[in-house]
Amino acid sequence: MRVGVLGSGIVAQGLSARLAELGHNVVIGTRDADKLRGWQSSNQRVLIGSFAETAAHGEMVINATNGAASLSALSMAGEENLADKILVDVSNPLDFSDGFPPSLSVFGKDSLAEQIQRAFPMAKVVKTLNTVTARVMTHPLEVADGDHHVFISANDADAKSQVTDLLKSFGWIHIFDLGDLSTARGTEAYLLLWVRLYGAMNTGMINVKIMK
Ligand SMILES: NC(=O)c1ccc[n+]([C@@H]2O[C@H](COP(=O)([O-])OP(=O)(O)OC[C@H]3O[C@@H](n4cnc5c(N)ncnc54)[C@H](OP(=O)(O)O)[C@@H]3O)[C@@H](O)[C@H]2O)c1
């Protein structure tokens, strides 16, 4: 599959490398290609593009940009390049304006995922992976042999199904379908707990398992 990964940070790099390793045709997108040259030298199967080139390349597009800038980055990617495509949103609306721990810039009756869906109504937004650190996103078996959950939220059932298959290809065993995109309000707000768990456990290689 042709995948466009918007972002140049640790999440975009990790997702791009894993997708390429799995045989996908990946372009990673940034406003500044130079910042990815060093990384690309050891990930030569991944090409670098602008946000627009990256979104145009993808049959599936992943938003791995800073949550505070995601709407702006996606505008640069271009509405026409996102139309009728699955847009996997792994971003979080973290607000570091008062330092650490962060608060949320969107919460309660709205979420960043829903803001993105409203701004790009032709895209099929699927929220997932935002509740785990970058390494766990792509290598879930490295925590408790994969015995923990990732959540998925989307309005489009087929898009959710395709992203579920992608998650399985990363190694995810337990994929919790929360329902429509409004359920991303919960997974985004979970970051308030995640940062505290991170602080208490001194590692990001953690996750939760849902028990009944
Ligand atoms: N780090 C993690 O382990 C983790 C885990 C779960 C979820 N997330 C979420 O995943 C996303 C990516 O996280 P990250 O740590 O890899 O990177 P990040 O530092 O949060 O974001 C870097 C990306 O944001 C873009 N960006 C920043 N300001 C921008 C602006 N004003 N306009 C357009 N684009 C802008 C950058 O574009 P350029 O490339 O052009 O500079 C870059 O691609 C975030 O939303 C984060 O909350 C992160």
JSON list of C-alpha atoms in Angstrom, two decimals, residues 6-126:
[
{"chain": "A", "resi": 6, "resn": "LEU", "atom": "CA", "xyz": [2.76, 13.40, 7.89]},
{"chain": "A", "resi": 7, "resn": "GLY", "atom": "CA", "xyz": [5.38, 14.37, 10.43]},
{"chain": "A", "resi": 8, "resn": "SER", "atom": "CA", "xyz": [9.10, 14.24, 11.08]},
{"chain": "A", "resi": 9, "resn": "GLY", "atom": "CA", "xyz": [9.20, 13.41, 14.79]},
{"chain": "A", "resi": 10, "resn": "ILE", "atom": "CA", "xyz": [9.82, 10.12, 16.55]},
{"chain": "A", "resi": 11, "resn": "VAL", "atom": "CA", "xyz": [6.27, 8.90, 15.84]},
{"chain": "A", "resi": 12, "resn": "ALA", "atom": "CA", "xyz": [6.39, 9.59, 12.11]},
{"chain": "A", "resi": 13, "resn": "GLN", "atom": "CA", "xyz": [9.88, 8.11, 11.85]},
{"chain": "A", "resi": 14, "resn": "GLY", "atom": "CA", "xyz": [8.88, 4.97, 13.74]},
{"chain": "A", "resi": 15, "resn": "LEU", "atom": "CA", "xyz": [5.67, 4.43, 11.79]},
{"chain": "A", "resi": 16, "resn": "SER", "atom": "CA", "xyz": [7.40, 5.07, 8.47]},
{"chain": "A", "resi": 17, "resn": "ALA", "atom": "CA", "xyz": [10.23, 2.65, 9.22]},
{"chain": "A", "resi": 18, "resn": "ARG", "atom": "CA", "xyz": [7.84, -0.08, 10.37]},
{"chain": "A", "resi": 19, "resn": "LEU", "atom": "CA", "xyz": [5.53, 0.38, 7.38]},
{"chain": "A", "resi": 20, "resn": "ALA", "atom": "CA", "xyz": [8.48, 0.19, 4.99]},
{"chain": "A", "resi": 21, "resn": "GLU", "atom": "CA", "xyz": [9.76, -2.90, 6.80]},
{"chain": "A", "resi": 22, "resn": "LEU", "atom": "CA", "xyz": [6.33, -4.48, 6.22]},
{"chain": "A", "resi": 23, "resn": "GLY", "atom": "CA", "xyz": [6.64, -3.80, 2.51]},
{"chain": "A", "resi": 24, "resn": "HIS", "atom": "CA", "xyz": [4.57, -0.65, 2.12]},
{"chain": "A", "resi": 25, "resn": "ASN", "atom": "CA", "xyz": [5.55, 2.20, -0.18]},
{"chain": "A", "resi": 26, "resn": "VAL", "atom": "CA", "xyz": [6.08, 5.08, 2.25]},
{"chain": "A", "resi": 27, "resn": "VAL", "atom": "CA", "xyz": [6.63, 8.82, 1.95]},
{"chain": "A", "resi": 28, "resn": "ILE", "atom": "CA", "xyz": [7.29, 10.82, 5.11]},
{"chain": "A", "resi": 29, "resn": "GLY", "atom": "CA", "xyz": [6.21, 14.46, 5.10]},
{"chain": "A", "resi": 30, "resn": "THR", "atom": "CA", "xyz": [7.74, 17.59, 6.59]},
{"chain": "A", "resi": 31, "resn": "ARG", "atom": "CA", "xyz": [8.10, 21.31, 5.95]},
{"chain": "A", "resi": 32, "resn": "ASP", "atom": "CA", "xyz": [11.88, 20.86, 6.18]},
{"chain": "A", "resi": 33, "resn": "ALA", "atom": "CA", "xyz": [13.30, 17.84, 4.38]},
{"chain": "A", "resi": 34, "resn": "ASP", "atom": "CA", "xyz": [16.81, 18.55, 5.65]},
{"chain": "A", "resi": 35, "resn": "LYS", "atom": "CA", "xyz": [15.87, 17.53, 9.18]},
{"chain": "A", "resi": 36, "resn": "LEU", "atom": "CA", "xyz": [15.14, 13.99, 7.94]},
{"chain": "A", "resi": 37, "resn": "ARG", "atom": "CA", "xyz": [18.25, 13.46, 5.77]},
{"chain": "A", "resi": 38, "resn": "GLY", "atom": "CA", "xyz": [20.26, 11.77, 8.51]},
{"chain": "A", "resi": 39, "resn": "TRP", "atom": "CA", "xyz": [17.37, 9.50, 9.49]},
{"chain": "A", "resi": 40, "resn": "GLN", "atom": "CA", "xyz": [16.70, 8.64, 5.87]},
{"chain": "A", "resi": 41, "resn": "SER", "atom": "CA", "xyz": [20.27, 7.52, 5.30]},
{"chain": "A", "resi": 42, "resn": "SER", "atom": "CA", "xyz": [19.43, 4.46, 7.41]},
{"chain": "A", "resi": 43, "resn": "ASN", "atom": "CA", "xyz": [15.84, 4.23, 6.12]},
{"chain": "A", "resi": 44, "resn": "GLN", "atom": "CA", "xyz": [16.41, 4.51, 2.41]},
{"chain": "A", "resi": 45, "resn": "ARG", "atom": "CA", "xyz": [13.18, 2.83, 1.38]},
{"chain": "A", "resi": 46, "resn": "VAL", "atom": "CA", "xyz": [11.25, 5.81, 2.78]},
{"chain": "A", "resi": 47, "resn": "LEU", "atom": "CA", "xyz": [11.12, 8.89, 0.58]},
{"chain": "A", "resi": 48, "resn": "ILE", "atom": "CA", "xyz": [10.76, 12.43, 1.91]},
{"chain": "A", "resi": 49, "resn": "GLY", "atom": "CA", "xyz": [8.09, 14.82, 0.67]},
{"chain": "A", "resi": 50, "resn": "SER", "atom": "CA", "xyz": [6.32, 18.04, 1.55]},
{"chain": "A", "resi": 51, "resn": "PHE", "atom": "CA", "xyz": [3.08, 17.64, 3.47]},
{"chain": "A", "resi": 52, "resn": "ALA", "atom": "CA", "xyz": [1.16, 17.97, 0.18]},
{"chain": "A", "resi": 53, "resn": "GLU", "atom": "CA", "xyz": [3.37, 15.50, -1.72]},
{"chain": "A", "resi": 54, "resn": "THR", "atom": "CA", "xyz": [3.12, 13.04, 1.14]},
{"chain": "A", "resi": 55, "resn": "ALA", "atom": "CA", "xyz": [-0.66, 13.20, 1.36]},
{"chain": "A", "resi": 56, "resn": "ALA", "atom": "CA", "xyz": [-0.97, 12.95, -2.44]},
{"chain": "A", "resi": 57, "resn": "HIS", "atom": "CA", "xyz": [1.22, 9.83, -2.38]},
{"chain": "A", "resi": 58, "resn": "GLY", "atom": "CA", "xyz": [-0.81, 7.98, 0.23]},
{"chain": "A", "resi": 59, "resn": "GLU", "atom": "CA", "xyz": [-3.72, 5.70, -0.38]},
{"chain": "A", "resi": 60, "resn": "MET", "atom": "CA", "xyz": [-3.76, 5.93, 3.40]},
{"chain": "A", "resi": 61, "resn": "VAL", "atom": "CA", "xyz": [-2.45, 9.01, 5.22]},
{"chain": "A", "resi": 62, "resn": "ILE", "atom": "CA", "xyz": [-1.26, 9.16, 8.82]},
{"chain": "A", "resi": 63, "resn": "ASN", "atom": "CA", "xyz": [-1.29, 12.35, 10.84]},
{"chain": "A", "resi": 64, "resn": "ALA", "atom": "CA", "xyz": [1.74, 12.23, 13.11]},
{"chain": "A", "resi": 65, "resn": "THR", "atom": "CA", "xyz": [2.18, 15.96, 13.52]},
{"chain": "A", "resi": 66, "resn": "ASN", "atom": "CA", "xyz": [2.17, 17.96, 16.72]},
{"chain": "A", "resi": 67, "resn": "GLY", "atom": "CA", "xyz": [-1.42, 18.18, 17.95]},
{"chain": "A", "resi": 68, "resn": "ALA", "atom": "CA", "xyz": [-1.27, 21.94, 18.35]},
{"chain": "A", "resi": 69, "resn": "ALA", "atom": "CA", "xyz": [-0.34, 22.22, 14.65]},
{"chain": "A", "resi": 70, "resn": "SER", "atom": "CA", "xyz": [-2.24, 19.29, 13.13]},
{"chain": "A", "resi": 71, "resn": "LEU", "atom": "CA", "xyz": [-5.06, 21.33, 11.58]},
{"chain": "A", "resi": 72, "resn": "SER", "atom": "CA", "xyz": [-2.51, 23.67, 10.04]},
{"chain": "A", "resi": 73, "resn": "ALA", "atom": "CA", "xyz": [-0.30, 20.80, 8.83]},
{"chain": "A", "resi": 74, "resn": "LEU", "atom": "CA", "xyz": [-3.30, 19.03, 7.31]},
{"chain": "A", "resi": 75, "resn": "SER", "atom": "CA", "xyz": [-4.31, 22.26, 5.55]},
{"chain": "A", "resi": 76, "resn": "MET", "atom": "CA", "xyz": [-0.82, 22.32, 4.03]},
{"chain": "A", "resi": 77, "resn": "ALA", "atom": "CA", "xyz": [-1.32, 18.68, 3.05]},
{"chain": "A", "resi": 78, "resn": "GLY", "atom": "CA", "xyz": [-4.36, 19.83, 1.10]},
{"chain": "A", "resi": 79, "resn": "GLU", "atom": "CA", "xyz": [-8.00, 18.87, 1.39]},
{"chain": "A", "resi": 80, "resn": "GLU", "atom": "CA", "xyz": [-7.93, 17.45, -2.14]},
{"chain": "A", "resi": 81, "resn": "ASN", "atom": "CA", "xyz": [-5.08, 15.11, -1.20]},
{"chain": "A", "resi": 82, "resn": "LEU", "atom": "CA", "xyz": [-7.04, 13.74, 1.77]},
{"chain": "A", "resi": 83, "resn": "ALA", "atom": "CA", "xyz": [-10.44, 13.34, 0.14]},
{"chain": "A", "resi": 84, "resn": "ASP", "atom": "CA", "xyz": [-11.89, 9.81, 0.18]},
{"chain": "A", "resi": 85, "resn": "LYS", "atom": "CA", "xyz": [-8.80, 8.51, 1.97]},
{"chain": "A", "resi": 86, "resn": "ILE", "atom": "CA", "xyz": [-8.35, 6.95, 5.37]},
{"chain": "A", "resi": 87, "resn": "LEU", "atom": "CA", "xyz": [-6.67, 9.50, 7.63]},
{"chain": "A", "resi": 88, "resn": "VAL", "atom": "CA", "xyz": [-5.20, 7.75, 10.65]},
{"chain": "A", "resi": 89, "resn": "ASP", "atom": "CA", "xyz": [-4.85, 10.27, 13.45]},
{"chain": "A", "resi": 90, "resn": "VAL", "atom": "CA", "xyz": [-2.30, 9.42, 16.13]},
{"chain": "A", "resi": 91, "resn": "SER", "atom": "CA", "xyz": [-1.90, 12.99, 17.41]},
{"chain": "A", "resi": 92, "resn": "ASN", "atom": "CA", "xyz": [-2.72, 14.32, 20.85]},
{"chain": "A", "resi": 93, "resn": "PRO", "atom": "CA", "xyz": [-3.90, 17.85, 21.70]},
{"chain": "A", "resi": 94, "resn": "LEU", "atom": "CA", "xyz": [-1.28, 18.37, 24.39]},
{"chain": "A", "resi": 95, "resn": "ASP", "atom": "CA", "xyz": [-0.81, 21.89, 25.70]},
{"chain": "A", "resi": 96, "resn": "PHE", "atom": "CA", "xyz": [2.63, 22.49, 27.17]},
{"chain": "A", "resi": 97, "resn": "SER", "atom": "CA", "xyz": [2.12, 26.24, 27.60]},
{"chain": "A", "resi": 98, "resn": "ASP", "atom": "CA", "xyz": [2.36, 25.83, 31.39]},
{"chain": "A", "resi": 99, "resn": "GLY", "atom": "CA", "xyz": [5.18, 23.27, 31.18]},
{"chain": "A", "resi": 100, "resn": "PHE", "atom": "CA", "xyz": [5.06, 19.65, 32.28]},
{"chain": "A", "resi": 101, "resn": "PRO", "atom": "CA", "xyz": [2.75, 17.88, 32.84]},
{"chain": "A", "resi": 102, "resn": "PRO", "atom": "CA", "xyz": [0.76, 19.15, 29.86]},
{"chain": "A", "resi": 103, "resn": "SER", "atom": "CA", "xyz": [-2.96, 19.93, 29.80]},
{"chain": "A", "resi": 104, "resn": "LEU", "atom": "CA", "xyz": [-5.26, 19.46, 26.81]},
{"chain": "A", "resi": 105, "resn": "SER", "atom": "CA", "xyz": [-6.12, 22.13, 24.26]},
{"chain": "A", "resi": 106, "resn": "VAL", "atom": "CA", "xyz": [-9.36, 20.28, 23.37]},
{"chain": "A", "resi": 107, "resn": "PHE", "atom": "CA", "xyz": [-11.40, 18.16, 25.76]},
{"chain": "A", "resi": 108, "resn": "GLY", "atom": "CA", "xyz": [-14.85, 17.43, 27.10]},
{"chain": "A", "resi": 109, "resn": "LYS", "atom": "CA", "xyz": [-17.43, 17.87, 24.36]},
{"chain": "A", "resi": 110, "resn": "ASP", "atom": "CA", "xyz": [-14.92, 17.79, 21.52]},
{"chain": "A", "resi": 111, "resn": "SER", "atom": "CA", "xyz": [-11.65, 16.18, 20.47]},
{"chain": "A", "resi": 112, "resn": "LEU", "atom": "CA", "xyz": [-8.85, 16.91, 18.05]},
{"chain": "A", "resi": 113, "resn": "ALA", "atom": "CA", "xyz": [-9.94, 13.93, 15.97]},
{"chain": "A", "resi": 114, "resn": "GLU", "atom": "CA", "xyz": [-13.43, 15.38, 15.58]},
{"chain": "A", "resi": 115, "resn": "GLN", "atom": "CA", "xyz": [-11.99, 18.81, 14.76]},
{"chain": "A", "resi": 116, "resn": "ILE", "atom": "CA", "xyz": [-9.93, 17.18, 12.03]},
{"chain": "A", "resi": 117, "resn": "GLN", "atom": "CA", "xyz": [-12.97, 15.27, 10.73]},
{"chain": "A", "resi": 118, "resn": "ARG", "atom": "CA", "xyz": [-15.03, 18.49, 10.62]},
{"chain": "A", "resi": 119, "resn": "ALA", "atom": "CA", "xyz": [-12.24, 20.38, 8.86]},
{"chain": "A", "resi": 120, "resn": "PHE", "atom": "CA", "xyz": [-11.73, 17.57, 6.31]},
{"chain": "A", "resi": 121, "resn": "PRO", "atom": "CA", "xyz": [-15.20, 16.01, 5.90]},
{"chain": "A", "resi": 122, "resn": "MET", "atom": "CA", "xyz": [-14.17, 13.98, 2.84]},
{"chain": "A", "resi": 123, "resn": "ALA", "atom": "CA", "xyz": [-11.45, 12.15, 4.77]},
{"chain": "A", "resi": 124, "resn": "LYS", "atom": "CA", "xyz": [-12.24, 9.04, 6.80]},
{"chain": "A", "resi": 125, "resn": "VAL", "atom": "CA", "xyz": [-10.62, 9.83, 10.13]},
{"chain": "A", "resi": 126, "resn": "VAL", "atom": "CA", "xyz": [-9.57, 6.89, 12.29]}
]
